[in-house]
Amino acid sequence: MSAAAFFAILFNVAALTLVVGLGVRIADYARTPAPLKIPTTPAPATPAGVAWRMFREVAFFESLFKGNLWLWGLGWLFHVSLALVLLRHLRYFTEPVWGWVALIQPFGIYAGLAMLAGLGGLWLRRLAVERIRYISTPSDHLMLILLILIAGSGLLLKFVAHTDIVGVKIFCLGLLHFDWQPLPADGLLYLHLGLVAALAIIFPFSKLLHAPGVFFSPSRNQADNPREARHLAPWAARLERE
Amino acid sequence: MAANTEAPALRPFPTIPALTPGAMAELKPHVAADKIQEAIGFPGKIGDDWQARALGRMGELLNSYRSLKVYMDACVHCGACTDKCHYFIGTGDPKNMPVARQELMRSVYRRYFSVAGRLVPQLVGARDLTREVLDEWYTYFNQCSECRRCSVFCPYGIDTAEVTMAAREILDAVGYGQKYSNEIIGKVHRIGNNLGLPGPALEDTLTGLEEDVKEDTGVDVRFPLDAEGAEVLLVTPSADFFAEPHVDSLIGYAKVFHAAGISWTLSSKASEAGNFGMFIGNYEQLRKIALRVREAALELGVKRIVVGECGHAWRVAYSFWNTLTGIGAGADDPFAVQLQRQLDPRYKQPAHICEVTWDLIRQGALRFDKEANDHRVITFHDSCNVARASRMGDTPGGQFEIPRQIIRAVANRFVEMDPGTTREKTFCCGGGGGLLTDELIDLRVKGALPRMEALQRVVDKHGVNFMATICAICKAQFTKVLPYYGFKMGLVGGVHQLVSTAIRLDASS
C-alpha cells in the first residue's frame, strides 16, 4: 500500500472515529437527566445570563482565572494558540483560500510557537509541582507529549525542513472529495499527519472530552431560578405518580 | 483519639502544604449498624455480592445524574482545585485534594465504564474495585463536607460534592453506611427531627422560651406550635430549639415576627429544616424528608414557608424544594399546583428568614437600638451551602449581601475577613456534609484551619469578638472547635442573635 493510500484511509478512519465517537458521547450527555438544580452560585438567573457565563468560561477560562494564575496563563495560551493554528490550517482544505484565513496566516505561525511554549510550561508544571505530579497518570504525560510532537513537527515543516506544501494541499483537497491524490514522500510530514490522526482517534475516549463536557456541566449551564420554575427530571417525576 | 487532637499552628502567611500521604488514612466515621441501615431501606451488612451491587448502582447513578457522568469524563487533572479544600490545607493528605478524592471513583469508572480503562487500565489510572478501594472510598468520601469550594475554581465546574454524594449512595447500597448521618435520617422519620426531640418536649421547650423572653423583655413573644391558619410556617434546624448559641437566633426570629405582627407557627411534624438525605446523595430520602414540610404546610394551611438559619437546609429548600415538593412557583402539574395555589404568590416560596427580616427592615417595619450590640465587634462567616448553592433576594449574590445588610442595620461594628475566605470563596467550617460527629474531631479541627487563620487576623487587627453565621452546623462545629485554637466558644453566634439583641419589641404597636 502506498503512503498516500495509508494516510487517506487513516484520515477517513480518524475523522469517522472523531465524529461518531464525539456524537455518541454528546448524545449520551444530552440524554442523561439532571434531576436537581445545582448551579454553582452566584449564578445567572436567566438563559441569556447562562449563555454569557458559558461564553466567559469557554473563551476566557473564568473559573480557572480565579483558581490559579500561572495555570490559567499557560492553559489559555495553549488553547488560543491551538485555535489559531487550526484556523490557519484551513488554507490546506479550501480552494480558493477564504479571505480571513489568508489574513490570519502570520498570526497562525506565531501561534504555533506560542502553543509549544504553553504546552512546555504545562508539562514542566506537571513534572515540577508535587501536587500535580501526584495526580498525573501516564496518559496525562503522553497527551502532552503527543501535542508537543504535533506542534514541534509542524513547526519543523514550516521553518526547517520545508515539505512540498502544494502537494500536501492537493492530497488534503482530495481527501475532502473522496478523490485520493498522492502524498509527498516526507518522513517528518508522515509523523505530523500520523500524530494528528492519532489525536483525533483518541479524542472521544480520553480527557479531551472536557471540550464538549463543559457545555453539559450542570454547575455551569443551569440558570439559578429554582423558586420561579419547577425543574423535574422524567425519572423523578415518575416517583410522584407512584 | 479526641483527647489527643491538637489544632495545627496558625500560619502568619498561609502557603500550600507539602503532601503527607496517608496522613488521614486511619480516620473514618463509625459504620452504621444493620438496624440503622435497614430502618431507612439499605442493606444491613456488606454481602458477598457487594462488588456487583456497587457497580450496578454506579451504572444507575451514571445514567440518572448528568453531573456525575460529565464530571467523570471531563477532568483533565489540571490541578486548579488541588489547594482549595480546607481538609487538604489542614491535613496535607493528598487524597483530600478534590481531584484526588474524585479520582478514587474516577479510577473505578474508567475501569468498568470506559473504553480506555478496559483496554489499557494502567495507562489511564484505572483500578479494579477491590475491597481495599471500597474501604478507601469510605474513608475519604467521609472526609468531604460537600462544600463546593473546589467547583468554584474548576474550569468545567466539576463539583466534588456530586461525586461524594454518589459514592456515599453506592456505599449505602452495598450496606456500608455511615452511622451519624443514617441514624439521624432514621430519627427524622421516627420522631420528626434530627435531634430526636418528641412533640411534647418541643412544646415544653417553646413554653420555656416564651417565659424566658417575657422575663428578659417584659413582652409576650409567642412561639406557636402547630397553629392552624397561621400566615407563616417556620421550618428551622432542630438545634435551634435548645442548642447554644442556636436558640438565641430562634428567639430572634420570634421577635421579628412579633414586632412585624406576622402570625407564624412551627410544626411538630416538620420540626426539622435539616435534610441529611442530601449528604448521603439519596434522592428518595432527600425527597421523603422534604415531603414532611409539604404535608405540614398543607395541613396547617399556611400562606408562606420560611426557613431558619441552616446552610444545607437552605440549599435543599431554595434549590430542591420546588422540584421535590412543589414548594415554590411556576408549576403546572397537579401535584405542585395543589400547594402553590395555597401559597401567597406575592412572597418568595420558600423564603429565608434573612430575606423576611431584610424586607421588613427595608419597609421600615422593624426598629432597632443598634447600640445594644456595641459590645460586639462582628464579622460574618459565609456558610458554604448558602454561599455556593443558593441565593437570597432577587439578584445573584444576594446570599452575601442580605445577611451583611441585616448586621449593619442592627449593629455598629462590623468588619470583613480576608476576601479570599468569604463570599463564594468562603471556607467550610469543617463540620458540614454529615461529618459533625465526635469520632471525626481530628478532621474537623484540622479542616477549620483556614477559617481560624482568617478569624485570627481580624481578631488581632480589629478586636473581633463575634463571628456571625447562618448555619446550625457552623454554629455547632465552631462552638466545639474554637477552643482548640484558643478562642472562646461564645465567639460564634447567629445573625438573628444580633437581631434579637437590638430589636425594639414595641415598634409595631
CSV table of C-alpha atoms in Angstrom, one decimal, chain A residues 25 28-45 57 61 63-68 71 79 125-126 130-132 134-140 142 205-211 213-214 216-221 224-233 235-237 239-241, chain B residues 16 18-19 62-67 69-71 73-80 82 84 94-95 97 99 109 116 122-124 148 151-157 162 283 286-287 314-315 318-320 322-323 326 328-331 333 335-336 348-350 355 387-391 393 396-397 399-400 424:
chain,number,residue,atom,x,y,z
A,25,ARG,CA,-20.7,10.9,23.9
A,28,ASP,CA,-25.3,10.4,26.0
A,29,TYR,CA,-24.6,13.6,28.0
A,30,ALA,CA,-27.7,15.2,26.4
A,31,ARG,CA,-29.9,12.2,27.2
A,32,THR,CA,-28.8,11.9,30.8
A,33,PRO,CA,-31.1,13.9,33.0
A,34,ALA,CA,-30.0,16.4,35.6
A,35,PRO,CA,-32.6,15.9,38.3
A,36,LEU,CA,-31.7,18.7,40.6
A,37,LYS,CA,-30.8,22.4,40.3
A,38,ILE,CA,-27.1,22.6,41.1
A,39,PRO,CA,-25.5,25.7,39.5
A,40,THR,CA,-22.5,26.9,41.5
A,41,THR,CA,-23.8,30.2,42.8
A,42,PRO,CA,-23.8,33.1,42.5
A,43,ALA,CA,-25.2,32.1,39.1
A,44,PRO,CA,-27.2,33.9,36.4
A,45,ALA,CA,-31.0,33.6,36.7
A,57,GLU,CA,-15.9,30.2,30.8
A,61,PHE,CA,-11.5,30.3,31.4
A,63,SER,CA,-13.1,29.9,36.8
A,64,LEU,CA,-9.5,28.8,36.2
A,65,PHE,CA,-8.5,32.5,36.3
A,66,LYS,CA,-9.9,32.7,39.8
A,67,GLY,CA,-8.2,29.5,40.8
A,68,ASN,CA,-4.6,29.7,39.6
A,71,LEU,CA,-2.1,27.6,35.2
A,79,HIS,CA,-5.8,26.8,23.8
A,125,ARG,CA,4.3,22.3,35.9
A,126,ARG,CA,3.1,18.7,35.8
A,130,GLU,CA,4.5,18.0,43.8
A,131,ARG,CA,0.7,18.1,43.9
A,132,ILE,CA,0.3,18.0,40.2
A,134,TYR,CA,0.8,13.2,42.4
A,135,ILE,CA,-2.4,13.4,40.4
A,136,SER,CA,-0.9,12.8,37.0
A,137,THR,CA,-1.5,9.5,35.2
A,138,PRO,CA,0.8,8.2,32.4
A,139,SER,CA,-1.8,9.3,29.9
A,140,ASP,CA,-1.6,12.9,31.2
A,142,LEU,CA,1.6,11.1,27.0
A,205,PHE,CA,-12.1,8.2,24.6
A,206,SER,CA,-9.9,10.5,26.7
A,207,LYS,CA,-9.9,13.5,28.9
A,208,LEU,CA,-10.2,15.6,25.8
A,209,LEU,CA,-13.9,15.1,26.4
A,210,HIS,CA,-13.6,18.2,28.6
A,211,ALA,CA,-14.3,20.1,25.4
A,213,GLY,CA,-18.2,18.2,28.7
A,214,VAL,CA,-18.0,21.8,29.8
A,216,PHE,CA,-23.1,20.0,29.7
A,217,SER,CA,-21.8,20.7,33.2
A,218,PRO,CA,-24.9,21.4,35.4
A,219,SER,CA,-23.0,23.6,37.8
A,220,ARG,CA,-22.2,26.0,34.9
A,221,ASN,CA,-25.1,25.6,32.5
A,224,ASP,CA,-30.4,29.9,39.1
A,225,ASN,CA,-34.2,30.0,39.1
A,226,PRO,CA,-35.4,27.1,41.2
A,227,ARG,CA,-38.0,29.1,43.1
A,228,GLU,CA,-39.5,30.5,39.9
A,229,ALA,CA,-39.8,27.4,37.8
A,230,ARG,CA,-40.3,23.8,38.7
A,231,HIS,CA,-37.5,21.6,37.5
A,232,LEU,CA,-38.3,17.9,37.2
A,233,ALA,CA,-36.4,15.1,35.6
A,235,TRP,CA,-37.3,9.7,36.4
A,236,ALA,CA,-38.0,12.0,39.4
A,237,ALA,CA,-41.5,12.8,38.0
A,239,LEU,CA,-41.8,9.0,41.8
A,240,GLU,CA,-44.7,11.4,42.1
A,241,ARG,CA,-47.1,9.1,40.3
B,16,ILE,CA,0.1,25.4,50.3
B,18,ALA,CA,3.6,19.8,51.3
B,19,LEU,CA,2.0,16.4,50.7
B,62,LEU,CA,-24.3,7.5,35.9
B,63,ASN,CA,-27.5,7.2,33.9
B,64,SER,CA,-29.6,9.3,36.3
B,65,TYR,CA,-27.2,12.2,37.0
B,66,ARG,CA,-25.7,14.1,34.2
B,67,SER,CA,-23.4,15.8,36.7
B,69,LYS,CA,-21.4,11.3,34.0
B,70,VAL,CA,-19.9,14.6,32.8
B,71,TYR,CA,-17.7,15.0,35.8
B,73,ASP,CA,-15.2,12.3,31.9
B,74,ALA,CA,-14.3,15.9,31.9
B,75,CYS,CA,-11.4,16.2,34.4
B,76,VAL,CA,-8.0,16.9,32.8
B,77,HIS,CA,-6.0,16.7,36.1
B,78,CYS,CA,-5.1,20.4,35.7
B,79,GLY,CA,-4.8,20.7,39.4
B,80,ALA,CA,-6.6,24.1,39.9
B,82,THR,CA,-5.6,20.9,44.5
B,84,LYS,CA,-8.7,24.7,47.5
B,94,PRO,CA,-3.1,14.3,49.1
B,95,LYS,CA,-6.3,12.3,48.9
B,97,MET,CA,-7.2,17.3,47.2
B,99,VAL,CA,-9.2,15.9,42.2
B,109,TYR,CA,-15.4,4.5,36.5
B,116,ALA,CA,-9.6,3.2,27.6
B,122,GLN,CA,-2.5,1.3,33.9
B,123,LEU,CA,-2.1,4.0,31.3
B,124,VAL,CA,-5.1,5.9,32.3
B,148,ARG,CA,-18.4,23.0,46.7
B,151,SER,CA,-16.2,23.7,42.0
B,152,VAL,CA,-15.8,27.5,42.0
B,153,PHE,CA,-12.3,27.1,40.6
B,154,CYS,CA,-12.7,24.2,38.3
B,155,PRO,CA,-12.7,25.2,34.6
B,156,TYR,CA,-15.5,22.7,34.0
B,157,GLY,CA,-17.4,23.3,37.2
B,162,GLU,CA,-21.7,15.4,43.5
B,283,TYR,CA,-32.8,11.1,46.1
B,286,LEU,CA,-34.0,13.7,50.2
B,287,ARG,CA,-37.5,13.7,48.8
B,314,TRP,CA,-31.4,26.4,52.8
B,315,ARG,CA,-29.8,24.7,49.8
B,318,TYR,CA,-34.1,27.0,47.9
B,319,SER,CA,-32.7,24.8,45.2
B,320,PHE,CA,-34.6,21.5,45.6
B,322,ASN,CA,-39.8,23.1,44.2
B,323,THR,CA,-38.5,20.0,42.5
B,326,GLY,CA,-43.7,21.8,44.8
B,328,GLY,CA,-42.1,27.3,45.0
B,329,ALA,CA,-43.8,28.7,42.0
B,330,GLY,CA,-44.2,28.3,38.2
B,331,ALA,CA,-45.5,24.7,38.2
B,333,ASP,CA,-48.6,19.8,37.3
B,335,PHE,CA,-49.1,17.8,42.5
B,336,ALA,CA,-47.3,21.1,42.8
B,348,LYS,CA,-40.8,34.1,47.5
B,349,GLN,CA,-41.5,30.5,48.4
B,350,PRO,CA,-39.7,29.3,50.3
B,355,GLU,CA,-35.0,37.6,53.4
B,387,ALA,CA,-22.8,30.9,49.5
B,388,ARG,CA,-22.3,28.4,46.7
B,389,ALA,CA,-25.5,26.5,46.3
B,390,SER,CA,-28.3,29.0,46.9
B,391,ARG,CA,-29.4,32.6,46.7
B,393,GLY,CA,-33.3,38.1,47.2
B,396,PRO,CA,-27.2,36.8,42.2
B,397,GLY,CA,-25.0,37.3,45.3
B,399,GLN,CA,-27.0,35.5,49.8
B,400,PHE,CA,-23.9,37.5,50.6
B,424,GLU,CA,-18.1,32.4,47.1
